[in-house]
Coordinates of C-alpha atoms and ligand atoms in Angstrom, one line a residue:
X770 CA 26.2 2.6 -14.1
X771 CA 24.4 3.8 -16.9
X772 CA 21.5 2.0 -18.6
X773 CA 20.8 5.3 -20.5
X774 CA 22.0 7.1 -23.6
X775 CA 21.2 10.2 -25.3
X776 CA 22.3 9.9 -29.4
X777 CA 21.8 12.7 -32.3
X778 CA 22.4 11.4 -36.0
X779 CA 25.1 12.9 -38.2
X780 CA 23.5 15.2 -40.4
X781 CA 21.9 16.9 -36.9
X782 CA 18.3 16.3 -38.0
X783 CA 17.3 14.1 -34.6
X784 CA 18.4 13.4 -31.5
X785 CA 17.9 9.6 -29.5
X786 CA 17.0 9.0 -25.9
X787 CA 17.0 5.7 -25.3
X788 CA 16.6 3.6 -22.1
X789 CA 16.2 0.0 -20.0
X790 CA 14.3 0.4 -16.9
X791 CA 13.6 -3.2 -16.7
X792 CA 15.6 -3.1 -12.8
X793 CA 13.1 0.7 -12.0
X794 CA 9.9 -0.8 -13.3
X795 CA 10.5 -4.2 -11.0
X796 CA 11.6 -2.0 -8.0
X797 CA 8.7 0.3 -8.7
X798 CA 6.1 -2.8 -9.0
X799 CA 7.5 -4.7 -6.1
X800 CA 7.0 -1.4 -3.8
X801 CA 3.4 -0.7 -5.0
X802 CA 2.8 -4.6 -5.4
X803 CA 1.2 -4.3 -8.7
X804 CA -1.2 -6.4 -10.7
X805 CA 0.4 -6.9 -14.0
X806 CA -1.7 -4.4 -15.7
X807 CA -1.0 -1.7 -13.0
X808 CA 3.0 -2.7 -12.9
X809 CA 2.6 -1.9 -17.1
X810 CA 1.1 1.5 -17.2
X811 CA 3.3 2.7 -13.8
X812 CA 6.6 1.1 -15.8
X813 CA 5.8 3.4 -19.0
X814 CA 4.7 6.1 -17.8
X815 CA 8.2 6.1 -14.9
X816 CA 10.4 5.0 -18.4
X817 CA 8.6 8.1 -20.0
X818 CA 9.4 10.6 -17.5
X819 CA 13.0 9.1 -16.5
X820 CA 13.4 9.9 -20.7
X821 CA 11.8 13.6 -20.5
X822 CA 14.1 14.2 -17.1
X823 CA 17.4 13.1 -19.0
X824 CA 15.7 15.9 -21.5
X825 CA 15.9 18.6 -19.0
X826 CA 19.0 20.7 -19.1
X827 CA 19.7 20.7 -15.3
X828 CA 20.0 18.4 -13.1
X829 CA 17.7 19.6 -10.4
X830 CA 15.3 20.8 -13.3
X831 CA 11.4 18.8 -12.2
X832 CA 9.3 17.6 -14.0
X833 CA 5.9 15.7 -12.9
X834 CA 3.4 13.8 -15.6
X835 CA 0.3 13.0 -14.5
X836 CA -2.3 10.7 -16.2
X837 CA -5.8 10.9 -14.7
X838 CA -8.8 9.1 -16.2
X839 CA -12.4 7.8 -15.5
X840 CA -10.9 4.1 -15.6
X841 CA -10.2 2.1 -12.6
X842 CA -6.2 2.4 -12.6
X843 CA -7.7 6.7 -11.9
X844 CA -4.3 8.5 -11.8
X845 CA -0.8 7.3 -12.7
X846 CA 1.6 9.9 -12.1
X847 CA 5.7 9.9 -11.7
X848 CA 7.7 12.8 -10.7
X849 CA 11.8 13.0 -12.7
X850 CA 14.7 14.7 -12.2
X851 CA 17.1 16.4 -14.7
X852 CA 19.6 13.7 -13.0
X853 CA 17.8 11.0 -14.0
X854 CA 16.1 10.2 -11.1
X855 CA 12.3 9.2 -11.2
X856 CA 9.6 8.2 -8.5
X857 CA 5.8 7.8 -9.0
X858 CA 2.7 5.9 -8.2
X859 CA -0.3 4.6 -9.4
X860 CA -3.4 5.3 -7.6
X861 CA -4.8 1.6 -7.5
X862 CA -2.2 -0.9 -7.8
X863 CA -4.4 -3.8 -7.8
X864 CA -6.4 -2.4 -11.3
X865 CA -6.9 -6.1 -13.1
X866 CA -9.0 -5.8 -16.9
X867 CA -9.3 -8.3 -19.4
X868 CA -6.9 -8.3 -22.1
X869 CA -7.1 -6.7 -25.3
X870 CA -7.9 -9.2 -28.4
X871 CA -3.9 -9.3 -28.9
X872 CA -3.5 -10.8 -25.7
X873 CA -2.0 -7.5 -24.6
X874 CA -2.7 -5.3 -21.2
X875 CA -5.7 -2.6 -21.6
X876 CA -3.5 0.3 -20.2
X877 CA -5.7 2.5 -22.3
X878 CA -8.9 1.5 -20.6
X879 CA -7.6 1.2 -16.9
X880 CA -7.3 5.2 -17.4
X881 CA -10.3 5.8 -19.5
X882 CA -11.3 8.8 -20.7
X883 CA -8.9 11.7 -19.4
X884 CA -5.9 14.3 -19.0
X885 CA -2.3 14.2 -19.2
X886 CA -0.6 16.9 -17.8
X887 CA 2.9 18.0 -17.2
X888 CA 4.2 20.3 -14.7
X889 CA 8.1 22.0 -15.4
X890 CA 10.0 23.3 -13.0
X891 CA 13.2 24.3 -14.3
X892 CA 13.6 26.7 -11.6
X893 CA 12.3 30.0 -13.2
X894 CA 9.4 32.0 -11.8
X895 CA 6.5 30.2 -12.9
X896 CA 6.7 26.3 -13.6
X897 CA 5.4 25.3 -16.9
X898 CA 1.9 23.8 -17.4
X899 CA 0.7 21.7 -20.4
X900 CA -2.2 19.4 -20.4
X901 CA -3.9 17.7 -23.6
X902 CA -7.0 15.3 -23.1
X903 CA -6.2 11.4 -23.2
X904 CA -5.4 10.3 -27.2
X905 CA -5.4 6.3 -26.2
X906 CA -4.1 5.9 -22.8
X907 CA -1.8 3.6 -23.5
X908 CA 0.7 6.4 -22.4
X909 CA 3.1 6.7 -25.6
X910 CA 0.7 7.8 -28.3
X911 CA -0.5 10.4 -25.7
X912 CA 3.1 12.0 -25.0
X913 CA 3.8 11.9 -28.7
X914 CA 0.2 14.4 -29.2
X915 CA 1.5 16.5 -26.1
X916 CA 5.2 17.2 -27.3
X917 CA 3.2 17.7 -30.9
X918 CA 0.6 20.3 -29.4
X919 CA 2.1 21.6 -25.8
X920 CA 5.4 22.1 -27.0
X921 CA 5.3 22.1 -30.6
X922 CA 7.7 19.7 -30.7
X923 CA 7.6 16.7 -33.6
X924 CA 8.7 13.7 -31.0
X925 CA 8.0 9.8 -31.8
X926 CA 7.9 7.6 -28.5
X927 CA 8.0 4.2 -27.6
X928 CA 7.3 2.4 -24.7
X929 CA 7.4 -1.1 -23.3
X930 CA 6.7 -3.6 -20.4
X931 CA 7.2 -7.1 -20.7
X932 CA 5.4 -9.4 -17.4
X933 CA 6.4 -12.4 -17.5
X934 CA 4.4 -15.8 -16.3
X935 CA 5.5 -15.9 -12.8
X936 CA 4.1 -11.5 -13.0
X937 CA 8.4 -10.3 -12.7
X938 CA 8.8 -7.8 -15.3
X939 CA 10.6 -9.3 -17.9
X940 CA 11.5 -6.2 -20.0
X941 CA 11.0 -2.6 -19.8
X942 CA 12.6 0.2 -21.8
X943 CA 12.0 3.2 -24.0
X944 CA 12.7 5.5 -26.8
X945 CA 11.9 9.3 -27.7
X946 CA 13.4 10.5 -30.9
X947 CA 13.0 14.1 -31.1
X948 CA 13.0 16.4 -34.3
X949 CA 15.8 19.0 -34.2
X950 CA 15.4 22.7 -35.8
X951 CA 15.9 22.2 -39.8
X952 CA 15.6 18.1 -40.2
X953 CA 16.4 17.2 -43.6
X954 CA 13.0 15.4 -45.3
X955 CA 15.1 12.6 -45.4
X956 CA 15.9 11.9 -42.4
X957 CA 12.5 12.1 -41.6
X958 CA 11.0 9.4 -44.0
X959 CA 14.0 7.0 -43.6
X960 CA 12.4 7.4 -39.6
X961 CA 9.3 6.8 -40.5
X962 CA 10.6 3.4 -42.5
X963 CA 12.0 2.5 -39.5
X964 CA 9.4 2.9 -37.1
X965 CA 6.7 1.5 -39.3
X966 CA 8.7 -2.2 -39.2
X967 CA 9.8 -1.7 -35.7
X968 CA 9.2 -4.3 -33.6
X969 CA 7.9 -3.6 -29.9
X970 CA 10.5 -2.0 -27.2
X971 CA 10.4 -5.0 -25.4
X972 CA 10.8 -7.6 -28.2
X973 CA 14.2 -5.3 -29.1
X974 CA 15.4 -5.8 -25.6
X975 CA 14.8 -8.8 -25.2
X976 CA 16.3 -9.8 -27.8
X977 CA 19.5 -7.6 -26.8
X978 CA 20.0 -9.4 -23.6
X979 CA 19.7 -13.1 -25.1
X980 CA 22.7 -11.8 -27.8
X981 CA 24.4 -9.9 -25.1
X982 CA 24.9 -12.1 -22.0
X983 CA 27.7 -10.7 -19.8
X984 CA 27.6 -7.1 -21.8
X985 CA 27.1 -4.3 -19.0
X986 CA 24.1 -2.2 -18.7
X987 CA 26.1 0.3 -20.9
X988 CA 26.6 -2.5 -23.3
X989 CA 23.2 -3.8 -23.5
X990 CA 21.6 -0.3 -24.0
X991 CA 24.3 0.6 -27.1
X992 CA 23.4 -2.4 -28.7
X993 CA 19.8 -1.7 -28.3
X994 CA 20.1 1.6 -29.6
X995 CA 22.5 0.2 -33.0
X996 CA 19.3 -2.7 -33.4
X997 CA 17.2 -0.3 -33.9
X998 CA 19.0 2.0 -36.0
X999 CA 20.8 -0.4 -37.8
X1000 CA 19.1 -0.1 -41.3
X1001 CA 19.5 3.7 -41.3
X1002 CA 20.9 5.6 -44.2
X1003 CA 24.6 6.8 -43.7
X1004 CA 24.1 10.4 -44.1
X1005 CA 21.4 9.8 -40.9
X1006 CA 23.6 7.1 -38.7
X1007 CA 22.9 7.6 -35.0
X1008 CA 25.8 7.9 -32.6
X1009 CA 25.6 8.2 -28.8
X1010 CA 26.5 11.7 -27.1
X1011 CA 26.2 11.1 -23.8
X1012 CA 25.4 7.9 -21.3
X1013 CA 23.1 8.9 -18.4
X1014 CA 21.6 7.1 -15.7
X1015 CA 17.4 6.5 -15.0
X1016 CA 16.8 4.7 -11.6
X1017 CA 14.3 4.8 -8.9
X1018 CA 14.8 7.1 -6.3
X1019 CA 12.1 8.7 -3.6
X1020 CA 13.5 12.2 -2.1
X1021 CA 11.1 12.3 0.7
X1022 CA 12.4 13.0 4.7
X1023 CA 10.8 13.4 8.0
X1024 CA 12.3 17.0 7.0
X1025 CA 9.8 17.3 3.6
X1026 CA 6.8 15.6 5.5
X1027 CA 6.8 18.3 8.2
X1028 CA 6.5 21.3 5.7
X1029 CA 3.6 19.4 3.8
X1030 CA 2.1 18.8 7.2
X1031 CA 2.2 22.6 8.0
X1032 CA 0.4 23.8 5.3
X1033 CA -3.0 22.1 6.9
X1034 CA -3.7 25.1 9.0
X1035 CA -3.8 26.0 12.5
X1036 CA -7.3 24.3 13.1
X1037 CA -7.2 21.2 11.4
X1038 CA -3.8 20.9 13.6
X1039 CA -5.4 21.5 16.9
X1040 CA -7.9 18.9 16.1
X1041 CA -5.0 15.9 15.1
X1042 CA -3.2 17.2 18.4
X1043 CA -6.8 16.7 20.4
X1044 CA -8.1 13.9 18.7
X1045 CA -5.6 11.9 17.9
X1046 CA -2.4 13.0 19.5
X1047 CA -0.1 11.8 16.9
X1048 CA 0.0 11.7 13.5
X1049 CA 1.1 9.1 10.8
X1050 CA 2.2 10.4 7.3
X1051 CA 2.3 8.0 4.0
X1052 CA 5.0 9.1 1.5
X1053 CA 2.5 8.3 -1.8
X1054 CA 6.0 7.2 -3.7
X1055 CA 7.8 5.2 -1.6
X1056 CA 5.4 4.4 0.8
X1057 CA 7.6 4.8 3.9
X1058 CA 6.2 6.0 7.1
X1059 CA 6.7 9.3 9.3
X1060 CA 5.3 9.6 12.4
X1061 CA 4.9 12.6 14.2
X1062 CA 4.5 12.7 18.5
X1063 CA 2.2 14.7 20.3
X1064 CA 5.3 16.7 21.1
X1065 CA 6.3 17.1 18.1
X1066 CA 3.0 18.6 16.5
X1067 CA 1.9 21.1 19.6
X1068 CA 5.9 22.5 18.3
X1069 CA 4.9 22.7 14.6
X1070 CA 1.7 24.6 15.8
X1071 CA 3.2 27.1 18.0
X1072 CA 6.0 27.9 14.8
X1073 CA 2.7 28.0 12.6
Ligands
ZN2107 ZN1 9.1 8.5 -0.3

């Protein structure tokens, strides 16, 4: 399975990653049983990071993005993996808003006014730490200004999530095309045609799976990928590199939920193991449940 493919055009000037997460986004929504407006800022800001993990050079390279705001929606953050695996949450999955005046969802005022920050850990000493205030909110225009001014990186990204009438996500999918080193000026203004008279992400797919019935997921994201860069000069013609894979996936273990547990402190400990005599632990991602016995604690104490 691959519903993912990473492109460069033929005179090297850019390079395409391009993805459908409509099957993540629904997983994601139906796990955090979102309101439509909280299912469409958690769906592009998971497609976002599934792109910038398929970006990463290794497979266990990290990478957590983190939108935090004075709007209701608060925090919306997802964690990805250099294999394509992504996981996150939205702090209040019932956020509701009216819509905009073009009948769309106000992602950029469930956040408000705010900070996006991402954290890299590709596995050297110090993880990497960028953060740029909020541009819009609405989650693409504000990872195009941090690539611009955290990594200096010219970047154009789009982002989509289609609910439908009956709230199942209808569409979900995303682009980043990425400057390389040297781009010829002309491959950057035939871009900027193309972007300029691009219809929305999820229009495009959309669109893809009416024409493509029966085509596989590896199908259906090539054809979505020749749509959009269909009207592209020659010299500039896109062609895929690579097909990768984004999907859902939480990491977390009994194991994992112990260490985070131990880091509480001796006193805090004694008190669950008095007062409560158990403890219950919430993964945030997935929302399974761990639950730790009296026995169990007074153990992790005595090792702490
Ligand atoms: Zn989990």
């Amino acid at each position: 399975m691959s519903n993912s493919l990473i492109a460069i055009d033929k005179s090297g000037s850019y390079r395409v990653y391009i993805t459908i997460t409509t099957d993540m986004v629904q997983k994601a929504a139906d796990l955090h049983d979102t309101t439509p407006l909280a299912a469409a800022g958690l769906g592009r800001v998971l497609t976002a990071a599934g792109l910038m993990g398929i970006m990463m050079k290794n497979d266990k390279d990290k990478l957590t993005v983190s939108f935090k705001g004075d709007g209701p929606a608060r925090q919306i953050l997802a964690t990805a993996y250099g294999n394509g695996t992504v996981k996150g949450y939205i702090s209040n999955p019932y956020v509701d808003l009216p819509l905009k005046a073009e009948g769309k969802l106000d992602v950029g005022a469930s956040l408000g006014i705010g900070e996006l920050t991402v954290i890299k850990d590709l596995g050297l000493k110090e993880p990497y730490i960028g953060t740029i205030a909020l541009v819009s909110g609405e989650i693409a225009d504000d990872l195009t200004a941090y690539f611009f001014i955290s990594e200096q990186q010219n970047s154009s990204v789009a982002l989509g999530v289609k609910i439908e009438k009956d709230l199942s996500i209808g569409a979900a999918g995303g682009m980043i095309i990425q400057m390389l080193p040297g781009a010829a000026e002309g491959a950057i203004d035939a871009l900027e045609v193309m972007l300029d008279k691009m219809p929305p992400m999820t229009t495009l797919i959309s669109q893809v799976k009416e024409e493509g019935a029966g085509l596989s997921e590896e199908g259906m994201v090539r054809k979505l990928l020749e749509e959009i860069f269909k009207e592209m000069p020659e010299e500039y013609a896109v062609r895929p590199l690579e097909e990768r894979n984004i999907e859902w996936n939480c990491d977390c273990s009994h194991e994992r939920m112990q260490q985070a547990l131990m880091t509480i402190g001796r006193k805090d400990m004694t008190e669950i193991i008095e007062e409560d005599g158990q403890a219950e632990l919430q993964c945030q991602f997935c929302l399974n449940k761990y639950n730790f016995s009296k026995e169990e604690l007074t153990e992790m104490l005595n090792n702490m």
